[in-house]
Short mmCIF file of C-alpha atoms and ligand atoms in Angstrom, two decimals:
data_model
loop_
_atom_site.label_atom_id
_atom_site.label_comp_id
_atom_site.label_asym_id
_atom_site.label_seq_id
_atom_site.Cartn_x
_atom_site.Cartn_y
_atom_site.Cartn_z
CA UNK A 1 -10.99 0.55 -1.03
CA UNK A 2 -9.28 -2.55 0.35
CA UNK A 3 -5.90 -3.64 -0.98
CA UNK A 4 -4.93 -7.10 0.26
CA UNK A 5 -1.27 -7.51 1.19
CA UNK A 6 -0.28 -11.05 0.26
CA UNK A 7 2.68 -11.04 2.67
CA UNK A 8 0.51 -12.89 5.19
CA UNK A 9 -1.02 -15.28 2.63
CA UNK A 10 -0.19 -18.98 2.35
CA UNK A 11 2.67 -18.92 -0.20
CA UNK A 12 2.33 -22.64 -0.95
CA UNK A 13 -0.91 -21.78 -2.77
CA UNK A 14 -0.42 -18.14 -3.58
CA UNK A 15 -2.53 -17.83 -6.74
CA UNK A 16 -5.45 -19.53 -5.00
CA UNK A 17 -5.11 -17.12 -2.06
CA UNK A 18 -5.04 -14.10 -4.38
CA UNK A 19 -8.14 -15.25 -6.25
CA UNK A 20 -10.01 -16.06 -3.08
CA UNK A 21 -9.29 -12.71 -1.42
CA UNK A 22 -10.48 -10.93 -4.58
CA UNK A 23 -13.56 -13.09 -4.75
CA UNK A 24 -14.19 -12.18 -1.10
CA UNK A 25 -14.31 -8.47 -1.97
CA UNK A 26 -10.77 -7.04 -1.91
CA UNK A 27 -10.35 -4.61 -4.82
CA UNK A 28 -6.57 -4.61 -5.24
CA UNK A 29 -3.50 -6.75 -4.52
CA UNK A 30 -0.61 -5.17 -2.57
CA UNK A 31 2.84 -6.64 -3.23
CA UNK A 32 5.43 -6.06 -0.48
CA UNK A 33 8.90 -6.20 -1.99
CA UNK A 34 11.68 -6.36 0.63
CA UNK A 35 15.41 -6.61 0.02
CA UNK A 36 16.83 -7.34 3.49
CA UNK A 37 18.65 -3.96 3.46
CA UNK A 38 16.10 -1.16 3.53
CA UNK A 39 14.05 -3.37 5.85
CA UNK A 40 15.30 -6.29 7.96
CA UNK A 41 13.41 -8.91 5.98
CA UNK A 42 13.35 -10.55 2.55
CA UNK A 43 10.12 -11.26 0.73
CA UNK A 44 9.81 -11.93 -2.99
CA UNK A 45 10.54 -10.35 -6.34
CA UNK A 46 9.33 -10.20 -9.95
CA UNK A 47 9.55 -13.99 -10.63
CA UNK A 48 7.02 -14.75 -7.89
CA UNK A 49 4.70 -12.03 -9.18
CA UNK A 50 5.09 -13.42 -12.72
CA UNK A 51 4.19 -16.90 -11.45
CA UNK A 52 0.80 -15.58 -10.31
CA UNK A 53 -0.22 -15.22 -13.94
CA UNK A 54 -3.00 -12.86 -14.89
CA UNK A 55 -5.13 -11.74 -12.01
CA UNK A 56 -8.46 -9.91 -12.25
CA UNK A 57 -7.48 -6.82 -10.21
CA UNK A 58 -4.86 -4.07 -10.18
CA UNK A 59 -1.56 -4.87 -8.49
CA UNK A 60 0.26 -2.28 -6.38
CA UNK A 61 3.98 -2.69 -5.76
CA UNK A 62 5.38 -1.40 -2.48
CA UNK A 63 9.16 -1.26 -2.90
CA UNK A 64 10.91 -1.53 0.47
CA UNK A 65 14.35 -1.70 -1.12
CA UNK A 66 17.52 0.37 -1.09
CA UNK A 67 17.70 0.97 -4.82
CA UNK A 68 14.09 1.28 -5.99
CA UNK A 69 15.14 2.54 -9.44
CA UNK A 70 16.31 -0.97 -10.41
CA UNK A 71 12.85 -2.46 -9.91
CA UNK A 72 10.67 -0.02 -11.82
CA UNK A 73 10.86 -1.63 -15.24
CA UNK A 74 10.58 -5.28 -14.06
CA UNK A 75 7.35 -4.53 -12.23
CA UNK A 76 6.03 -2.20 -14.93
CA UNK A 77 6.55 -5.02 -17.45
CA UNK A 78 4.46 -7.30 -15.24
CA UNK A 79 1.56 -4.89 -15.58
CA UNK A 80 1.55 -3.47 -12.06
CA UNK A 81 -0.64 -0.38 -11.85
CA UNK A 82 1.03 1.54 -9.03
CA UNK A 83 4.72 1.48 -8.14
CA UNK A 84 5.52 2.98 -4.76
CA UNK A 85 8.98 3.95 -3.59
CA UNK A 86 10.01 5.01 -0.10
CA UNK A 87 11.04 8.63 0.29
CA UNK A 88 13.74 7.47 2.74
CA UNK A 89 15.31 5.28 0.02
CA UNK A 90 15.04 7.79 -2.81
CA UNK A 91 17.92 10.25 -3.18
CA UNK A 92 16.47 11.65 -6.42
CA UNK A 93 12.76 11.34 -5.75
CA UNK A 94 11.56 13.50 -8.61
CA UNK A 95 13.59 11.47 -11.09
CA UNK A 96 12.20 8.17 -9.77
CA UNK A 97 8.60 9.38 -9.91
CA UNK A 98 9.13 10.55 -13.47
CA UNK A 99 10.62 7.17 -14.41
CA UNK A 100 7.62 5.37 -12.92
CA UNK A 101 5.18 7.46 -14.96
CA UNK A 102 7.30 7.08 -18.09
CA UNK A 103 7.10 3.31 -17.57
CA UNK A 104 3.30 3.65 -17.82
CA UNK A 105 2.52 3.22 -14.12
CA UNK A 106 1.07 5.41 -11.41
CA UNK A 107 3.69 6.90 -9.11
CA UNK A 108 3.45 6.35 -5.36
CA UNK A 109 5.59 7.47 -2.47
CA UNK A 110 5.63 5.84 0.94
CA UNK A 111 6.57 7.49 4.23
CA UNK A 112 7.86 5.66 7.30
CA UNK A 113 6.08 6.56 10.56
CA UNK A 114 8.85 8.99 11.59
CA UNK A 115 9.02 10.85 8.25
CA UNK A 116 7.00 14.08 8.09
CA UNK A 117 4.39 14.46 5.36
CA UNK A 118 5.60 17.97 4.43
CA UNK A 119 8.62 16.43 2.74
CA UNK A 120 6.32 15.50 -0.18
CA UNK A 121 5.00 19.01 -0.77
CA UNK A 122 7.49 19.86 -3.56
CA UNK A 123 6.70 16.68 -5.50
CA UNK A 124 2.89 16.63 -5.25
CA UNK A 125 2.39 17.35 -8.98
CA UNK A 126 4.45 14.25 -9.80
CA UNK A 127 2.55 11.90 -7.49
CA UNK A 128 -0.51 9.69 -7.91
CA UNK A 129 -0.52 8.13 -4.47
CA UNK A 130 0.85 8.63 -0.96
CA UNK A 131 1.24 5.48 1.14
CA UNK A 132 1.59 6.29 4.83
CA UNK A 133 3.10 3.51 6.91
CA UNK A 134 1.31 3.00 10.21
CA UNK A 135 4.03 0.53 11.29
CA UNK A 136 7.77 0.52 10.63
CA UNK A 137 7.95 -1.53 7.43
CA UNK A 138 9.49 -4.99 7.30
CA UNK A 139 6.94 -7.42 8.66
CA UNK A 140 3.28 -8.26 8.50
CA UNK A 141 1.29 -8.62 11.70
CA UNK A 142 2.65 -5.59 13.59
CA UNK A 143 0.59 -3.26 15.75
CA UNK A 144 -0.60 0.04 14.25
CA UNK A 145 1.09 3.13 15.72
CA UNK A 146 -1.92 5.39 16.49
CA UNK A 147 0.16 8.59 16.68
CA UNK A 148 0.73 8.39 12.91
CA UNK A 149 -2.95 9.11 12.25
CA UNK A 150 -2.44 12.80 13.05
CA UNK A 151 0.09 12.89 10.22
CA UNK A 152 -2.41 11.18 7.91
CA UNK A 153 -4.92 13.98 8.65
CA UNK A 154 -2.31 16.64 7.86
CA UNK A 155 -1.46 14.93 4.58
CA UNK A 156 -5.18 14.80 3.74
CA UNK A 157 -5.30 18.59 4.19
CA UNK A 158 -2.15 19.04 2.13
CA UNK A 159 -3.61 16.97 -0.75
CA UNK A 160 -6.96 18.77 -0.62
CA UNK A 161 -5.29 22.19 -0.63
CA UNK A 162 -3.14 21.20 -3.58
CA UNK A 163 -6.19 20.33 -5.66
CA UNK A 164 -4.25 17.35 -7.05
CA UNK A 165 -5.85 13.98 -7.63
CA UNK A 166 -3.73 11.94 -5.19
CA UNK A 167 -4.85 8.77 -3.42
CA UNK A 168 -4.12 8.63 0.32
CA UNK A 169 -3.46 5.06 1.44
CA UNK A 170 -2.38 3.61 4.78
CA UNK A 171 -0.45 0.41 5.46
CA UNK A 172 0.30 -1.58 8.59
CA UNK A 173 -1.66 -3.08 11.46
CA UNK A 174 -5.08 -2.31 9.99
CA UNK A 175 -7.87 -4.56 11.26
CA UNK A 176 -11.65 -4.65 11.50
CA UNK A 177 -11.33 -3.13 15.00
CA UNK A 178 -9.35 -0.01 14.05
CA UNK A 179 -10.14 0.71 10.38
CA UNK A 180 -12.96 3.12 11.24
CA UNK A 181 -10.58 5.33 13.22
CA UNK A 182 -8.01 5.14 10.41
CA UNK A 183 -10.63 6.11 7.85
CA UNK A 184 -11.62 9.13 9.96
CA UNK A 185 -8.07 10.45 9.54
CA UNK A 186 -8.81 10.93 5.84
CA UNK A 187 -7.32 7.85 4.15
CA UNK A 188 -9.44 6.24 1.45
CA UNK A 189 -7.38 3.19 0.56
CA UNK A 190 -6.37 0.59 3.13
CA UNK A 191 -3.71 -2.11 2.90
CA UNK A 192 -4.69 -5.09 5.02
CA UNK A 193 -2.55 -8.23 5.35
CA UNK A 194 -2.84 -10.32 8.51
CA UNK A 195 -6.15 -8.58 9.26
CA UNK A 196 -7.60 -10.62 6.37
CA UNK A 197 -5.32 -13.60 5.82
CA UNK A 198 -5.17 -14.58 9.49
CA UNK A 199 -8.95 -14.77 9.72
CA UNK A 200 -10.97 -17.84 8.80
CA UNK A 201 -13.60 -16.23 6.58
CA UNK A 202 -12.16 -13.62 4.20
CA UNK A 203 -15.55 -12.55 2.91
CA UNK A 204 -16.99 -11.76 6.34
CA UNK A 205 -13.81 -9.94 7.33
CA UNK A 206 -13.77 -7.80 4.19
CA UNK A 207 -17.46 -7.01 4.56
CA UNK A 208 -16.81 -5.80 8.12
CA UNK A 209 -13.77 -3.76 7.01
CA UNK A 210 -15.89 -2.00 4.36
CA UNK A 211 -18.79 -1.48 6.73
CA UNK A 212 -16.46 0.24 9.21
CA UNK A 213 -14.97 2.47 6.48
CA UNK A 214 -18.50 3.35 5.51
CA UNK A 215 -19.26 4.31 9.15
CA UNK A 216 -16.41 6.83 8.97
CA UNK A 217 -16.87 8.23 5.48
CA UNK A 218 -20.59 7.74 5.00
CA UNK A 219 -19.68 6.19 1.69
CA UNK A 220 -17.42 3.27 0.86
CA UNK A 221 -15.02 4.27 -1.91
C1 LIG B 301 4.85 -3.94 6.11
C2 LIG B 301 4.15 -4.07 4.78
C3 LIG B 301 2.67 -4.18 4.92
C4 LIG B 301 2.22 -5.36 5.70
C5 LIG B 301 0.78 -5.25 6.05
O1 LIG B 301 6.19 -3.81 5.89
O2 LIG B 301 4.42 -2.96 3.96
O3 LIG B 301 2.03 -4.11 3.66
O4 LIG B 301 2.44 -6.55 5.03
O5 LIG B 301 0.49 -6.32 6.85
P1 LIG B 301 -0.40 -6.19 8.14
O6 LIG B 301 -1.74 -5.75 7.67
O7 LIG B 301 -0.37 -7.56 8.72
O8 LIG B 301 0.25 -5.17 9.04
ZN1 LIG B 302 3.12 -2.71 2.17
#
């Protein structure tokens, strides 16, 4: 499944960009929220998401902020389906995940490239999604760190052994050229920003992305 990160979209016509990437075949919209503290960049917050109006796809919020707890209810109120916090920014991870579910959303946790997957083992029953960063978060358009894929495979095993229904998603530097390899590591959901928005024909790009996932999994899901 392809989740389009709007960080690389043309913000002067954001709603149009969102609708056109969905029309071109993306299944979800990924919202990168950055506070200039947890990551060295600022992006946008709830008012910009509100200004998009209703969109015909689920929205996933990726909170790259120092105090993720403050942003759960604003994004839940905007109807976001998944709210993802970074394990590195969450002192009381179990509490945050519980708050996200209590707000009516699915609970996600993201791991920076240098953070081991095992750290999530104790909270697997409280999780709906694991978002593995394949770049250090902060900017769109960075190069995927291939060494992280070994960790993705280990997390796949951990999820399968747990028997829990947890989505494994990857984020950062994913393109038509490398998505097949990424899919082989066991991820089933792919965040793609510049790999779509910096191409001239979104539909052709998304078709190729899905075709390459299909080559790895034998089935596009
Ligand atoms: C990085 C963000 C990503 C990023 C993806 O901090 O979390 O979602 O925007 O963009 P690309 O696909 O360009 O790496
Ligand atoms: Zn992201």
